[in-house]
Every structure is written in C-alpha cells, then in structure tokens.
C-alpha cells in the first residue's frame, strides 16, 4: 500500500471569512486498498484558522477528527474506506474529505499543510515538516480584502459617436 494525498483550497479568502479545503486520497500502489481499511490524515491548520466540525467524506465512512474548534490546531482525521481504492493518482481520486474553515482575522498569505500515512497506518509524518511529494500536500490562500470590479457601457455606438463606460469597484471582504 502506498497512499498519497492532494490538497486544494481557495486562492483567496476574506479575513474571518469562510473557506473550503478538500483532501483527496490516492493509491500509488499496484493493488487495490481494500474496503474497510482506514486512512489517517494530519492537517496542520495555519495560525488563526479554525475548523469547527468534522469533515464530510466521499468514499469514506465514520470520519473522526481531533483538534476541532481550536485555531491553528493539528487536525488528525481517520476515515474508513467504503469501497476498494484502486490504484489512482490522488488528484483524480474519488475518495476525499471536505471541510469548511474560518480564515484568520489578519491579512496575508497562509499555507495549510497536510500529510497521510502512506502505509495506511495511523502515523502520518508532521505536515509542516513533510517533504515527500506524494504523502504531503499544501494549499496556499491569500487572506484579506476581496475586491470586485464591474464595467458597463453601451452595446452599440454610432460611428464617430461618443460613449460612456462605468467602472464600479467593491470590497467584498472585511478589511
């Protein structure tokens, strides 16, 4: 068994806003990892990031996590496979867990690191010091002002005619 992960998250998030992370579990081995086997994922939340409730899962049953409700916690989540996990790259796997987190109140760039025990055991390497590409993954998010822009103008203008454009800029974030 050679389990792998791929983590994704938002490119940007509003300060203190909601954001969603997804961790996909892959099988880099040559044989299926059987239904009923467990996967254990460690997820080091960035400073100020909080996950309040257990993630939902696809292809997994009975997901349990420690570290919920504490900003910057090390989440350790264990789930049981509901079906065999055939050899597949993590990025295209149908086995994954998704959770909603609260972004920190401070602005800047955050990196959320996660790791998996590649043997199917319960001891993933520390996510923040992980270096093996297949068993470690991260998501980088810019936190702060979330600007929007909209431009309006006429659909048609007569030759040599004048036209007026309106550009509106908005701040959808909290800073």
CSV table of C-alpha atoms in Angstrom, one decimal:
chain,number,residue,atom,x,y,z
A,1,UNK,CA,0.0,0.0,0.0
A,2,UNK,CA,1.3,3.4,-1.0
A,3,UNK,CA,-1.3,6.0,-0.2
A,4,UNK,CA,-1.0,9.6,-1.4
A,5,UNK,CA,-2.9,12.9,-1.0
A,6,UNK,CA,-3.6,16.1,-2.9
A,7,UNK,CA,-4.9,19.1,-1.0
A,8,UNK,CA,-6.8,22.1,-2.6
A,9,UNK,CA,-8.2,25.3,-1.1
A,10,UNK,CA,-9.3,28.7,-2.1
A,11,UNK,CA,-6.8,31.1,-3.9
A,12,UNK,CA,-8.2,34.0,-1.8
A,13,UNK,CA,-10.5,34.4,1.2
A,14,UNK,CA,-11.9,37.3,3.1
A,15,UNK,CA,-10.4,37.9,6.6
A,16,UNK,CA,-12.5,36.0,9.1
A,17,UNK,CA,-14.5,34.5,6.2
A,18,UNK,CA,-15.4,31.0,5.3
A,19,UNK,CA,-13.2,28.8,3.1
A,20,UNK,CA,-13.3,25.2,2.0
A,21,UNK,CA,-10.5,22.7,1.8
A,22,UNK,CA,-10.6,19.3,0.0
A,23,UNK,CA,-8.1,16.5,0.6
A,24,UNK,CA,-8.1,13.7,-2.0
A,25,UNK,CA,-6.7,10.2,-1.1
A,26,UNK,CA,-4.9,8.3,-3.9
A,27,UNK,CA,-3.3,4.9,-4.2
A,28,UNK,CA,0.1,4.9,-5.8
A,29,UNK,CA,0.5,1.1,-5.3
A,30,UNK,CA,-0.2,-1.7,-7.7
A,31,UNK,CA,-3.2,-3.3,-5.9
A,32,UNK,CA,-6.4,-2.0,-4.5
A,33,UNK,CA,-6.5,-0.8,-0.9
A,34,UNK,CA,-9.5,-2.7,0.5
A,35,UNK,CA,-12.9,-1.6,1.6
A,36,UNK,CA,-13.0,-1.2,5.4
A,37,UNK,CA,-9.3,-0.2,5.7
A,38,UNK,CA,-8.6,3.2,7.2
A,39,UNK,CA,-6.7,6.3,6.1
A,40,UNK,CA,-5.2,8.8,8.6
A,41,UNK,CA,-4.5,12.3,7.6
A,42,UNK,CA,-2.8,15.0,9.6
A,43,UNK,CA,-3.6,18.6,8.7
A,44,UNK,CA,-1.7,21.5,10.3
A,45,UNK,CA,-4.1,24.5,10.3
A,46,UNK,CA,-2.4,27.9,9.8
A,47,UNK,CA,-2.4,30.3,12.7
A,48,UNK,CA,-5.8,31.8,13.2
A,49,UNK,CA,-7.6,29.2,11.1
A,50,UNK,CA,-10.4,27.1,12.8
A,51,UNK,CA,-12.3,24.1,11.7
A,52,UNK,CA,-15.4,23.7,13.9
A,53,UNK,CA,-17.0,20.5,12.7
A,54,UNK,CA,-15.8,17.1,11.3
A,55,UNK,CA,-15.4,17.0,7.5
A,56,UNK,CA,-17.7,15.3,5.1
A,57,UNK,CA,-16.4,12.5,3.1
A,58,UNK,CA,-16.9,10.8,-0.2
A,59,UNK,CA,-15.8,7.2,-0.4
A,60,UNK,CA,-15.2,7.3,3.3
A,61,UNK,CA,-17.4,6.4,6.3
A,62,UNK,CA,-17.1,7.1,10.0
A,63,UNK,CA,-14.7,10.0,9.8
A,64,UNK,CA,-13.4,11.2,13.2
A,65,UNK,CA,-11.1,14.1,13.8
A,66,UNK,CA,-9.2,15.5,16.8
A,67,UNK,CA,-8.2,19.2,17.1
A,68,UNK,CA,-11.6,20.6,16.0
A,69,UNK,CA,-12.6,24.1,17.3
A,70,UNK,CA,-9.0,25.2,18.0
A,71,UNK,CA,-7.3,27.9,15.9
A,72,UNK,CA,-4.1,26.7,14.4
A,73,UNK,CA,-4.6,23.1,15.6
A,74,UNK,CA,-3.2,19.9,14.2
A,75,UNK,CA,-6.2,18.1,12.9
A,76,UNK,CA,-5.8,14.3,12.8
A,77,UNK,CA,-8.7,12.7,10.8
A,78,UNK,CA,-9.3,8.9,10.3
A,79,UNK,CA,-11.8,7.6,7.9
A,80,UNK,CA,-12.8,4.1,6.8
A,81,UNK,CA,-13.0,3.3,3.1
A,82,UNK,CA,-16.5,2.5,1.9
A,83,UNK,CA,-15.2,0.6,-1.2
A,84,UNK,CA,-11.9,-0.6,-2.6
A,85,UNK,CA,-9.4,2.2,-3.6
A,86,UNK,CA,-7.9,1.1,-6.9
A,87,UNK,CA,-4.5,2.4,-8.0
A,88,UNK,CA,-5.2,6.1,-8.9
A,89,UNK,CA,-3.4,9.4,-8.5
A,90,UNK,CA,-4.7,11.5,-5.6
A,91,UNK,CA,-5.6,14.4,-7.9
A,92,UNK,CA,-8.2,12.3,-9.7
A,93,UNK,CA,-9.3,10.1,-6.9
A,94,UNK,CA,-13.0,9.8,-5.9
A,95,UNK,CA,-12.1,9.3,-2.2
A,96,UNK,CA,-11.9,12.6,-0.5
A,97,UNK,CA,-12.9,14.7,2.5
A,98,UNK,CA,-14.0,18.3,2.5
A,99,UNK,CA,-14.3,20.7,5.4
A,100,UNK,CA,-15.1,24.4,6.0
A,101,UNK,CA,-12.7,26.5,7.9
A,102,UNK,CA,-12.8,30.1,9.2
A,103,UNK,CA,-9.9,32.3,7.8
A,104,UNK,CA,-7.8,34.2,10.2
A,105,UNK,CA,-8.7,37.8,11.0
A,106,UNK,CA,-5.3,39.0,9.9
A,107,UNK,CA,-4.4,39.6,6.3
A,108,UNK,CA,-1.6,38.0,4.4
A,109,UNK,CA,-0.7,34.6,2.9
A,110,UNK,CA,-1.4,31.3,4.7
A,111,UNK,CA,-0.3,27.8,3.8
A,112,UNK,CA,-2.2,24.8,5.0
A,113,UNK,CA,-0.1,21.6,5.1
A,114,UNK,CA,-1.4,18.1,5.2
A,115,UNK,CA,0.1,14.6,5.2
A,116,UNK,CA,-1.0,11.0,5.1
A,117,UNK,CA,0.5,7.8,6.4
A,118,UNK,CA,1.4,6.1,3.1
A,119,UNK,CA,1.2,2.6,4.6
A,120,UNK,CA,-2.4,3.0,5.7
A,121,UNK,CA,-1.2,3.2,9.3
A,122,UNK,CA,-2.2,5.9,11.9
A,123,UNK,CA,1.1,7.8,12.0
A,124,UNK,CA,1.3,10.5,9.2
A,125,UNK,CA,4.5,12.5,9.2
A,126,UNK,CA,4.3,16.0,10.7
A,127,UNK,CA,2.6,18.1,7.9
A,128,UNK,CA,4.7,21.2,8.5
A,129,UNK,CA,8.0,19.3,8.0
A,130,UNK,CA,6.8,16.9,5.3
A,131,UNK,CA,9.0,16.7,2.2
A,132,UNK,CA,7.7,13.7,0.2
A,133,UNK,CA,5.6,14.9,-2.7
A,134,UNK,CA,3.0,12.1,-2.7
A,135,UNK,CA,2.4,11.9,1.0
A,136,UNK,CA,2.4,15.6,1.6
A,137,UNK,CA,0.4,18.4,0.1
A,138,UNK,CA,-0.5,22.0,0.8
A,139,UNK,CA,-2.8,24.8,-0.2
A,140,UNK,CA,-1.8,28.5,-0.3
A,141,UNK,CA,-4.5,31.2,0.3
A,142,UNK,CA,-4.3,34.9,0.2
A,143,UNK,CA,-6.4,36.4,3.1
A,144,UNK,CA,-7.6,39.9,3.1
A,145,UNK,CA,-9.5,42.4,1.0
A,146,UNK,CA,-11.6,40.7,-1.7
A,147,UNK,CA,-12.2,43.2,-4.4
A,148,UNK,CA,-14.8,43.0,-7.2
A,149,UNK,CA,-14.9,45.1,-10.4
A,150,UNK,CA,-17.7,45.5,-12.9
A,151,UNK,CA,-17.7,47.5,-16.1
A,152,UNK,CA,-20.8,48.6,-18.0
A,153,UNK,CA,-21.2,50.5,-21.3
A,154,UNK,CA,-23.4,50.8,-24.4
A,155,UNK,CA,-24.0,47.7,-26.5
A,156,UNK,CA,-23.5,49.7,-29.7
A,157,UNK,CA,-22.3,53.2,-30.7
A,158,UNK,CA,-22.8,55.1,-33.9
A,159,UNK,CA,-19.6,55.7,-36.0
A,160,UNK,CA,-17.7,58.6,-34.5
A,161,UNK,CA,-20.2,58.8,-31.6
A,162,UNK,CA,-19.3,59.2,-28.0
A,163,UNK,CA,-19.8,56.6,-25.3
A,164,UNK,CA,-19.7,56.4,-21.5
A,165,UNK,CA,-18.4,53.5,-19.5
A,166,UNK,CA,-19.0,53.0,-15.8
A,167,UNK,CA,-16.5,51.1,-13.7
A,168,UNK,CA,-17.6,50.0,-10.2
A,169,UNK,CA,-15.1,48.7,-7.6
A,170,UNK,CA,-16.3,46.9,-4.5
A,171,UNK,CA,-14.8,45.4,-1.4
A,172,UNK,CA,-16.5,42.0,-0.6
A,173,UNK,CA,-14.0,41.3,2.2
A,174,UNK,CA,-14.0,42.6,5.8
A,175,UNK,CA,-10.9,44.9,5.6
